[in-house]
Short mmCIF file of C-alpha atoms and ligand atoms in Angstrom, two decimals:
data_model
loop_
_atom_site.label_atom_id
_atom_site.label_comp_id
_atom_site.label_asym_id
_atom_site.label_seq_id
_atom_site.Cartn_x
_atom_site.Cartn_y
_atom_site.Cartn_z
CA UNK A 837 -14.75 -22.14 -16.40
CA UNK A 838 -10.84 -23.07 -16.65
CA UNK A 839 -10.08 -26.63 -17.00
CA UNK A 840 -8.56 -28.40 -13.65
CA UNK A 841 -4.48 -28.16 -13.44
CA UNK A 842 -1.96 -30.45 -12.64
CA UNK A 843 -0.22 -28.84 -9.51
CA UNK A 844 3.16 -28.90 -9.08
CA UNK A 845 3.85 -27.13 -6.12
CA UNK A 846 1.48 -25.49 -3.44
CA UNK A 847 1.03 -21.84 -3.50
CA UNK A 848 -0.34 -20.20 -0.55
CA UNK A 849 -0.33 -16.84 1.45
CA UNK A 850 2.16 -16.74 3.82
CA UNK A 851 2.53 -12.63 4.64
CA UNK A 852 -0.36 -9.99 4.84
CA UNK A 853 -0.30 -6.28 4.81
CA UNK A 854 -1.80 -3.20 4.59
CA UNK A 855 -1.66 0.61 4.08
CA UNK A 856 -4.56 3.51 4.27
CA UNK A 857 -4.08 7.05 3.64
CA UNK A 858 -4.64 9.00 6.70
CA UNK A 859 -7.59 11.30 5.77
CA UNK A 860 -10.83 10.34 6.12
CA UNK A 861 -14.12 11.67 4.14
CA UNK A 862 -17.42 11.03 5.84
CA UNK A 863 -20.98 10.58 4.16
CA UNK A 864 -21.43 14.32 5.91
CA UNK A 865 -18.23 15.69 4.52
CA UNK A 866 -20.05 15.15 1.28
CA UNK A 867 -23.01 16.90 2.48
CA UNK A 868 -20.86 20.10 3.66
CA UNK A 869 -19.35 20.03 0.20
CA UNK A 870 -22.43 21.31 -0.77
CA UNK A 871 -23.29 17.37 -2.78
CA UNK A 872 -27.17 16.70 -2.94
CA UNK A 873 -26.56 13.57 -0.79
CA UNK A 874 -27.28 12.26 2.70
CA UNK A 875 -25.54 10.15 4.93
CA UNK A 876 -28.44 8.00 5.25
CA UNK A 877 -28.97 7.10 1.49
CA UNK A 878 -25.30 6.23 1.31
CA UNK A 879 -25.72 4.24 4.15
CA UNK A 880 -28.79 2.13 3.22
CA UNK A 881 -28.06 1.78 -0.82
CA UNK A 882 -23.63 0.92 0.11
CA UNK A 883 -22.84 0.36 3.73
CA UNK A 884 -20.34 3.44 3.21
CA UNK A 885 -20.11 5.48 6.21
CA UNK A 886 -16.66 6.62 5.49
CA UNK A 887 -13.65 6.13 3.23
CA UNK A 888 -9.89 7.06 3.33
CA UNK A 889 -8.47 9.93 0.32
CA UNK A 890 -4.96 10.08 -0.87
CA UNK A 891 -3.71 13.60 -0.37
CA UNK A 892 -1.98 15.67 -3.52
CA UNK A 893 1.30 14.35 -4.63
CA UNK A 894 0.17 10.82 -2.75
CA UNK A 895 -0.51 8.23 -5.71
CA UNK A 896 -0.61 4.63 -5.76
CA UNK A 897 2.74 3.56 -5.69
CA UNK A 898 3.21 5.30 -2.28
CA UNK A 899 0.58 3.21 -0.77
CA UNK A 900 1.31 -0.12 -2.19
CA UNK A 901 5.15 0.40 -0.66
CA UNK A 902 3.73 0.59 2.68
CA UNK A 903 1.38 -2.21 2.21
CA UNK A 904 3.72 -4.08 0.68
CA UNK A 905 6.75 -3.66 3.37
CA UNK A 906 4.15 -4.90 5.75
CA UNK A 907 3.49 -8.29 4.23
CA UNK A 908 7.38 -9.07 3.91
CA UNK A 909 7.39 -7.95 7.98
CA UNK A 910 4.32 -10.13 8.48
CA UNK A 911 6.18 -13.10 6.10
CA UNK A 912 9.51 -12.62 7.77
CA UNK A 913 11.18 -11.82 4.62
CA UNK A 914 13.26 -9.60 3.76
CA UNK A 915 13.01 -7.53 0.26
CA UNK A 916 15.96 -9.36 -0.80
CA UNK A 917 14.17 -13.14 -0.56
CA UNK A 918 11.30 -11.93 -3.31
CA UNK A 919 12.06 -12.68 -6.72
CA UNK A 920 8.67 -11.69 -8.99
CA UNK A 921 6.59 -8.71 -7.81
CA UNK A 922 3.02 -8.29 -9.10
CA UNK A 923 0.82 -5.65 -8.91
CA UNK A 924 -3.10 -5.17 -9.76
CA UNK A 925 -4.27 -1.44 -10.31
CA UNK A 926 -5.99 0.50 -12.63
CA UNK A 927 -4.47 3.57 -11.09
CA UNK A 928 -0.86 3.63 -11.42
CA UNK A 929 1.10 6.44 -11.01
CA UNK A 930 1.77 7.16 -14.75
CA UNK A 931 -0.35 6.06 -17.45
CA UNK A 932 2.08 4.45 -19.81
CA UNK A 933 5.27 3.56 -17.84
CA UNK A 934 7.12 2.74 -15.60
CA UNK A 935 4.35 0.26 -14.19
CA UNK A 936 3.82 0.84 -10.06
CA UNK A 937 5.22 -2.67 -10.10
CA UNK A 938 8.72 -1.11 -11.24
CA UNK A 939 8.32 1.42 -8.21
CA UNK A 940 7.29 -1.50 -5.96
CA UNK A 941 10.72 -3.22 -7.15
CA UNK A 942 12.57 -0.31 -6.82
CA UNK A 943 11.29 1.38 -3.54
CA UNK A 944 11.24 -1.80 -1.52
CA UNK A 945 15.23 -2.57 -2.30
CA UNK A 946 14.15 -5.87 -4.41
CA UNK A 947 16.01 -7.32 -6.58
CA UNK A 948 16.48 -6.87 -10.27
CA UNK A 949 12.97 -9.61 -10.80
CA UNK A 950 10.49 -9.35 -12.72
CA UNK A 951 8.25 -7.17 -12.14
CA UNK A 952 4.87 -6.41 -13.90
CA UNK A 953 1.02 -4.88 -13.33
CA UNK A 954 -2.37 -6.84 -13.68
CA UNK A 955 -4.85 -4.74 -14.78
CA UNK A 956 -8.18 -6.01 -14.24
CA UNK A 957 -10.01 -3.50 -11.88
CA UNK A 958 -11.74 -4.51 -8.82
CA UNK A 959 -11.19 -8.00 -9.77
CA UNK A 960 -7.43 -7.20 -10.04
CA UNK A 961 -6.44 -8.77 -6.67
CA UNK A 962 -8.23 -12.02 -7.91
CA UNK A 963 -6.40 -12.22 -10.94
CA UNK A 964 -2.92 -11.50 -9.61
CA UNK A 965 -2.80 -13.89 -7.10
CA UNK A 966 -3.89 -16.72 -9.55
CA UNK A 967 -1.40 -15.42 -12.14
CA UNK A 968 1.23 -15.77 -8.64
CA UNK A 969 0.14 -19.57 -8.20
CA UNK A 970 0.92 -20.65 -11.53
CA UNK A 971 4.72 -18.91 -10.78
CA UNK A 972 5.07 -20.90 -7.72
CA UNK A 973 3.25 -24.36 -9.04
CA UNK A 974 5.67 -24.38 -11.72
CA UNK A 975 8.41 -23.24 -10.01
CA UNK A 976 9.61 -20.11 -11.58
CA UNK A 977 9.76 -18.31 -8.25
CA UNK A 978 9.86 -19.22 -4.47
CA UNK A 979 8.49 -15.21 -2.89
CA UNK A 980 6.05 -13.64 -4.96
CA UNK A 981 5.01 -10.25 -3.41
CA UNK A 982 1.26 -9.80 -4.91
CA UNK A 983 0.00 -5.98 -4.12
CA UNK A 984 -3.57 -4.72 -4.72
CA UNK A 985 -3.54 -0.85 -4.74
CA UNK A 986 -5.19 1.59 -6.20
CA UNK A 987 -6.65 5.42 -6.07
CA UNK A 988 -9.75 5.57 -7.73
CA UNK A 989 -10.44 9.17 -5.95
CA UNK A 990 -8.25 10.77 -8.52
CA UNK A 991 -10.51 9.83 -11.04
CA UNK A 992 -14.01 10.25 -9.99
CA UNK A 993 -16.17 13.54 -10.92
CA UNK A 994 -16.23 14.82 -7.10
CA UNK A 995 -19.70 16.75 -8.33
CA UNK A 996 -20.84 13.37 -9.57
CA UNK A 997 -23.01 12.02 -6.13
CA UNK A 998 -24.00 9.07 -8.19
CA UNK A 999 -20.38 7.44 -8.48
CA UNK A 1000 -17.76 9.43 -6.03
CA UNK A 1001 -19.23 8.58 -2.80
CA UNK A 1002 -18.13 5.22 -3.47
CA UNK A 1003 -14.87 4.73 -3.67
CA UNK A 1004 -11.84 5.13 -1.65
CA UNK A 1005 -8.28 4.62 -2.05
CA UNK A 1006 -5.41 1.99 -0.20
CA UNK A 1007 -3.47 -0.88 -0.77
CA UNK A 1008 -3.31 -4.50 0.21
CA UNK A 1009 -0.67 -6.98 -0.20
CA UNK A 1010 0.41 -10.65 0.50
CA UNK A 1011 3.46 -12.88 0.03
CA UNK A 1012 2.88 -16.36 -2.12
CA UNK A 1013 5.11 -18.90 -1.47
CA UNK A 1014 5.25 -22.53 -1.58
CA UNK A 1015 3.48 -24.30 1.22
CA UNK A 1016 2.64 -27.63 2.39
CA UNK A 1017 0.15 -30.17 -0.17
CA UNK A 1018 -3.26 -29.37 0.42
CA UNK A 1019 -2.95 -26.09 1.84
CA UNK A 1020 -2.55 -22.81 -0.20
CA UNK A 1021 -4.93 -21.64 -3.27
CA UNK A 1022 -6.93 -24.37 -4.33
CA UNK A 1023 -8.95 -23.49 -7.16
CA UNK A 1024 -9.68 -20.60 -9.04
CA UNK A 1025 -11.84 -19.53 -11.41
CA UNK A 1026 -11.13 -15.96 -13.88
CA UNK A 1027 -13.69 -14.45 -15.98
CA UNK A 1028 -14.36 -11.83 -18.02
CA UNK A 1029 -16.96 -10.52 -20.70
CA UNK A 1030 -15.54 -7.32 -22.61
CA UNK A 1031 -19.01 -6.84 -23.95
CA UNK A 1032 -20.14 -5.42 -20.86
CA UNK A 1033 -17.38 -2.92 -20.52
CA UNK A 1034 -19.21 0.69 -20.95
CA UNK A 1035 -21.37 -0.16 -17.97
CA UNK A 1036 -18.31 0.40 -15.65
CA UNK A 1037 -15.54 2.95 -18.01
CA UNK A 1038 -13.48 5.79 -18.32
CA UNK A 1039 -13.69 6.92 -22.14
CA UNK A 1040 -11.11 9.37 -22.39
CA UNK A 1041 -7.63 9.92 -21.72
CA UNK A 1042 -6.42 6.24 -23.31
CA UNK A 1043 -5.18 5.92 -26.79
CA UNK A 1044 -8.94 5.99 -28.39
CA UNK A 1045 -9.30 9.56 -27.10
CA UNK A 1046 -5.98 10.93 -25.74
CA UNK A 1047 -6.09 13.54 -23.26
CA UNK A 1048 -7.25 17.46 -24.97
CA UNK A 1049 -8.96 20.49 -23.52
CA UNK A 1050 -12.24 18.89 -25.56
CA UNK A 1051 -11.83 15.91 -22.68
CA UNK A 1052 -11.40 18.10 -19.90
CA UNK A 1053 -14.72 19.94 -20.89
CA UNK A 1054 -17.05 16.65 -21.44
CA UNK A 1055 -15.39 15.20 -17.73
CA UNK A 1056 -14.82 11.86 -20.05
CA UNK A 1057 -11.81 11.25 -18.27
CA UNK A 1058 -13.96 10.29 -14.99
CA UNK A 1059 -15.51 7.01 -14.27
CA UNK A 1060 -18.53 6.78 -15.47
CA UNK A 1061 -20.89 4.17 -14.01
CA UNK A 1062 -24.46 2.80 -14.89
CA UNK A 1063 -24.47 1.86 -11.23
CA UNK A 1064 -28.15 -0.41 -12.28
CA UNK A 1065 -26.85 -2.25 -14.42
CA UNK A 1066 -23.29 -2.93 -12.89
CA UNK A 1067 -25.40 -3.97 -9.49
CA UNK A 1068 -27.87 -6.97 -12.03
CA UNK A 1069 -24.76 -8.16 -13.71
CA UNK A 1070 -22.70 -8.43 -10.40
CA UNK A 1071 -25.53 -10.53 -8.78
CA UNK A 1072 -26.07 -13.01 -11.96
CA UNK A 1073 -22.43 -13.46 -11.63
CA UNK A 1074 -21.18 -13.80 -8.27
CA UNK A 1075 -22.76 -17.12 -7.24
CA UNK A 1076 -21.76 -19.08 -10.56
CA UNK A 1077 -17.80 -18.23 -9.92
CA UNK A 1078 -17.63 -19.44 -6.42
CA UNK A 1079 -19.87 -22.68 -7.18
CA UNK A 1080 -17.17 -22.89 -9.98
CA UNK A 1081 -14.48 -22.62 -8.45
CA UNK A 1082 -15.96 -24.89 -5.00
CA UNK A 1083 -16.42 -27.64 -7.87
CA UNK A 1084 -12.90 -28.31 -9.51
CA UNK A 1085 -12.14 -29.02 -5.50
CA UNK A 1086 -15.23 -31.11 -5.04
CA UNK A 1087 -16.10 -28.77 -2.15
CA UNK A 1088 -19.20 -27.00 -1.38
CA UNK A 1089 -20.38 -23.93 0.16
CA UNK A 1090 -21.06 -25.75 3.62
CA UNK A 1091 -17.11 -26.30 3.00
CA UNK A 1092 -16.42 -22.87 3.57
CA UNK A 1093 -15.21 -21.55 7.02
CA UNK A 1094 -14.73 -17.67 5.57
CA UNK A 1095 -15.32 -15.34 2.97
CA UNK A 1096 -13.53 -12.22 2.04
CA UNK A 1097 -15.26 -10.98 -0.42
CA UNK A 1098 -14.69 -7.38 -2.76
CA UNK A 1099 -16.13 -4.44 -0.93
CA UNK A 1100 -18.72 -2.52 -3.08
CA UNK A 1101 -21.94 -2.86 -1.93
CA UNK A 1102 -23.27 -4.05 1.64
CA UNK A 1103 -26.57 -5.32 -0.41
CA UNK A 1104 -24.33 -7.45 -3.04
CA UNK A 1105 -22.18 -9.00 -0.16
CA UNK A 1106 -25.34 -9.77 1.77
CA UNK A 1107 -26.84 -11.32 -1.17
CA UNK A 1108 -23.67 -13.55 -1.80
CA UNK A 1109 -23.58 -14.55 2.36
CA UNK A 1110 -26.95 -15.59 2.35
CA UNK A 1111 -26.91 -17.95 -1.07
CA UNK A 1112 -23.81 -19.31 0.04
CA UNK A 1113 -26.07 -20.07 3.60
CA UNK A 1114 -22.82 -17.99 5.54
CA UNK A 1115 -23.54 -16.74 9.30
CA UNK A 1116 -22.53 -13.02 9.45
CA UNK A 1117 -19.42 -13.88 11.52
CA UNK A 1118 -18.39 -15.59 8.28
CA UNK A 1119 -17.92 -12.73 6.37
CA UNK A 1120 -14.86 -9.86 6.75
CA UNK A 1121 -17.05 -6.76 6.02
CA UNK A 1122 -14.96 -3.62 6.35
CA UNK A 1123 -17.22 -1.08 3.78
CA UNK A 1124 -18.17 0.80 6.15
CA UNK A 1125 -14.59 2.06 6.85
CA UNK A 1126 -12.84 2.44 3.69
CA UNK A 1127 -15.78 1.98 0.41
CA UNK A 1128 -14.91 0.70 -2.42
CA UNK A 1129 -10.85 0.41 -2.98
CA UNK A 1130 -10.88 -1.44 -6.00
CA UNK A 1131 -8.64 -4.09 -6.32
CA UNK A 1132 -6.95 -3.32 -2.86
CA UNK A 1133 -10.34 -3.95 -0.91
CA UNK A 1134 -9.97 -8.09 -1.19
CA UNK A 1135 -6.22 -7.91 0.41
CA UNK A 1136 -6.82 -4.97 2.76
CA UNK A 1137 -10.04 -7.20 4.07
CA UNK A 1138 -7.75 -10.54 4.39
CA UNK A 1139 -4.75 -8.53 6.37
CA UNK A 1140 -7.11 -7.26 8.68
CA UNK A 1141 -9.49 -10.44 9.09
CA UNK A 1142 -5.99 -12.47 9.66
CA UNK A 1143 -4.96 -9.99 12.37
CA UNK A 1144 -8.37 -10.18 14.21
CA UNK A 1145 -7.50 -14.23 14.30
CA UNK A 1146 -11.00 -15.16 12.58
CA UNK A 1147 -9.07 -16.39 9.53
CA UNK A 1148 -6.90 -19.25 11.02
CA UNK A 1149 -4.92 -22.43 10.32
CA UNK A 1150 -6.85 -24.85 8.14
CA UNK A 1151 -9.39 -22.11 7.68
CA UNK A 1152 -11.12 -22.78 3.75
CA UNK A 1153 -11.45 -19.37 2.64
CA UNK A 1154 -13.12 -18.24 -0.11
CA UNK A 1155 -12.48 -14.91 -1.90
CA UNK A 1156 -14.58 -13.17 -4.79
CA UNK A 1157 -14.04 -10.19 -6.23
CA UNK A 1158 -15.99 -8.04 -9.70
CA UNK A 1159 -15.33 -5.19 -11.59
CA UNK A 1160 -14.91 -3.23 -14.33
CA UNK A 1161 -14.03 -4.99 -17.85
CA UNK A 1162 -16.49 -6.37 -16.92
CA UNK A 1163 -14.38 -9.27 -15.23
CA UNK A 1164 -15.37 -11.49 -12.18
CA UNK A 1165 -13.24 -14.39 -10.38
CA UNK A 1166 -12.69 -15.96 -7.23
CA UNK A 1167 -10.14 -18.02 -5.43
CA UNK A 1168 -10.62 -20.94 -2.52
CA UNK A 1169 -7.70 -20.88 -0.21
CA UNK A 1170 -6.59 -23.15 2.31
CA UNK A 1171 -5.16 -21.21 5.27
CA UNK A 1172 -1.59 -21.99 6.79
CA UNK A 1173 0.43 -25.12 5.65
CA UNK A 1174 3.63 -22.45 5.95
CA UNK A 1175 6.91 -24.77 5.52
CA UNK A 1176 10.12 -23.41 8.17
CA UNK A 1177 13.05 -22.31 7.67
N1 COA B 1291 -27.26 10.49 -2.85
C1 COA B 1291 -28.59 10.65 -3.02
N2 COA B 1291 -29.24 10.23 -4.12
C2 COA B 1291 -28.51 9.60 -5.07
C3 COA B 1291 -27.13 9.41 -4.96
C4 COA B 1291 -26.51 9.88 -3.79
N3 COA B 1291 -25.17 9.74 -3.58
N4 COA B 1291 -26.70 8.77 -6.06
C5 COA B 1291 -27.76 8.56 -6.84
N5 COA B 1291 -28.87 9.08 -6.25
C6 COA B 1291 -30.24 9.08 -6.74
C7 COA B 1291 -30.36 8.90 -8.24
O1 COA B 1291 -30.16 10.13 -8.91
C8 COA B 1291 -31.75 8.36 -8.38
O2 COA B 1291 -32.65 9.43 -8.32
P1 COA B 1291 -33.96 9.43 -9.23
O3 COA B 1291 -34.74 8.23 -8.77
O4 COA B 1291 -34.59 10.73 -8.88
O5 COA B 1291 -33.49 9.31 -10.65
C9 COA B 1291 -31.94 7.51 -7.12
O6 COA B 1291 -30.94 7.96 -6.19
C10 COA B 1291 -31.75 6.05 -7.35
O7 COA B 1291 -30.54 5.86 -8.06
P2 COA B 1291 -30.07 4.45 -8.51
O8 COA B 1291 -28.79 4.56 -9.28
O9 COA B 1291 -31.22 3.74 -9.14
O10 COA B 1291 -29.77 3.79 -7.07
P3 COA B 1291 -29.44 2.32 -6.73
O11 COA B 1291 -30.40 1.81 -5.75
O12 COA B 1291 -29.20 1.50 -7.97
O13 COA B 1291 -28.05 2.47 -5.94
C11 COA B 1291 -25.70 2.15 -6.36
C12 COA B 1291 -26.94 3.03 -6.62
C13 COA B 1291 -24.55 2.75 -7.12
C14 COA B 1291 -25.42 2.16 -4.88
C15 COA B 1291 -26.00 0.71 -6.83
O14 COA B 1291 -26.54 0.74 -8.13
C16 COA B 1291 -24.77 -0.16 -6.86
O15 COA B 1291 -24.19 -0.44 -5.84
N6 COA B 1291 -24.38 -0.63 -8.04
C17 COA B 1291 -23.22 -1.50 -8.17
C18 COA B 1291 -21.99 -0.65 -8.00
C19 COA B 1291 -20.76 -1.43 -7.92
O16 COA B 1291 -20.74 -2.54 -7.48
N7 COA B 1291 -19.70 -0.77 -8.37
C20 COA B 1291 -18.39 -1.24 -8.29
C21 COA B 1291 -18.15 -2.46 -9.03
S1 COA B 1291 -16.51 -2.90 -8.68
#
């Protein structure tokens, strides 16, 4: 648990945005594909009735443009008015460099700012927006355009029923700027524990085992997933990080008007609603849609929840997100508090 800050200035969310490839793989397209699945157990052990697949040739980058063009049009900004550009994935287009942030920069006509990736998996969208607050509270930047994106299908074993029915790949993004006291992020809370790491991994193709015909043979360059053990350490964790975080605000759950939480299990969602004593209208659930997207599930959730209208001014939202590493965080939000002009 991170000590409590001194807040200069107020960061909050002041654009949202989105972007989905356009095809769509169903529990039964898995089925036809000849995988010994059903659409029922996908259903009852995820929620996942569907997800959306970048094409050939589509990669991450491609998606977190879109998404990101659409917060700026949902700020009212133009490209020109952002001056830091963050981006969380653990997909980026090329392994070493240039970072999808640097495509961000470039392919949304941005400035010359900095511009950088956060890679903390599913968790990525967590820590990328609290890494944005500290730029505003300080004041090093005014626009920060945060973008969770990633495109996890490229690197699941599509013969592997256990782990590639569960993710899907899209982008989310937001704009932090300065906004009124009182409103914006709140409090947040990062975590991580590296000694948990091979439960959630991807053992080849990195520096420790570069990429070689060997690799292609033993599929080490897939995700590999103890799925049991991811799901026990997920639940002990999830809880402690929002009461965390609801403390250095002396807030509690009954405090909370909305959660957007990480989409990767229905079951792990529903155990987090129900601690938290949440009514289902509480909670953005869109699993059932899109699966698992990594670190763009927590913005792709809030663009779409803030569109609907149940996310509104004053709103306390509270957002949690886990992943691999293994890391776990969450932020508390006020909603609104947007200064004109
Ligand atoms: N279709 C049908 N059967 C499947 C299957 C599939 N797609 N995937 C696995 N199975 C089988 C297993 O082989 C196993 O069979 P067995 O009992 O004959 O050995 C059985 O179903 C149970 O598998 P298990 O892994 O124990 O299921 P589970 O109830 O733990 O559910 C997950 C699996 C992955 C849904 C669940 O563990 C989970 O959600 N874990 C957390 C994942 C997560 O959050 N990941 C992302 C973090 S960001």
């Amino acid at each position: 648990m991170q000590n409590k800050q001194t807040i200069l200035k107020s960061a909050g969310i002041i654009g949202v945005g989105k972007a989905l490839p356009d095809k769509i793989v169903t529990n039964e397209d898995f089925v036809k594909l000849g995988l010994d699945t059903s659409d029922k157990w996908i259903t009852e052990r995820t929620g996942i009735k569907e997800r959306r697949i970048a094409e050939p040739g589509m990669g991450t980058a491609d998606l977190a443009v879109k998404a990101g063009q659409a917060a700026l049009d949902n700020a009212g900004l133009t490209p020109q008015e952002i001056d830091l550009v963050i981006v969380a994935t653990t997909t980026p287009d090329y392994p070493l460099f240039p970072s999808t942030a640097c495509l961000v920069q470039d392919r949304l006509g941005i400035k010359k700012v900095g511009a950088f990736d956060v890679s903390a998996a599913c968790t990525g969208f967590n820590y990328a927006l609290t890494t944005a607050a500290q730029f505003i509270g300080t004041g090093f930047a005014k626009n920060i355009l945060v973008i969770g994106a990633d495109c996890l299908s490229k690197y699941v074993d599509w013969t592997d029923r256990s782990v590639c029915i569960l993710f899907g790949d899209g982008a989310g993004a937001v704009v932090v700027s300065e906004v009124s006291e009182g409103y914006g992020i709140l409090a947040s809370d990062l975590n991580a524990n590296g000694a948990e790491g091979d439960i959630l991994i991807t053992k080849g193709g990195g520096s420790k085992k570069p990429f070689s015909a060997e690799m292609l043979k033993d599929k080490s360059h897939f995700v590999f997933m103890n799925g049991k053990a991811l799901y026990k350490v997920v639940i002990n964790s999830i809880i402690p990080t929002i009461e965390n975080t609801l403390k250095k605000v002396n807030l509690t759950s009954k405090d909370i008007d909305y959660m957007v939480p990480h989409q990767a299990n229905l079951r792990i969602i529903e155990y987090a609603r129900k601690k938290l004593g949440l009514k289902k209208d509480q909670v953005y659930i869109n699993i059932q849609k899109y699966g698992n997207t990594s670190s763009a599930s927590i913005p792709i959730a809030l663009a779409e929840a803030v569109s609907l209208g149940k996310i509104k001014e004053d709103s306390l939202l509270l957002s949690v997100g886990f992943g691999g590493g293994f890391t776990w965080a969450s932020n508390i939000i006020r909603w609104g508090g947007i200064k004109k002009g």
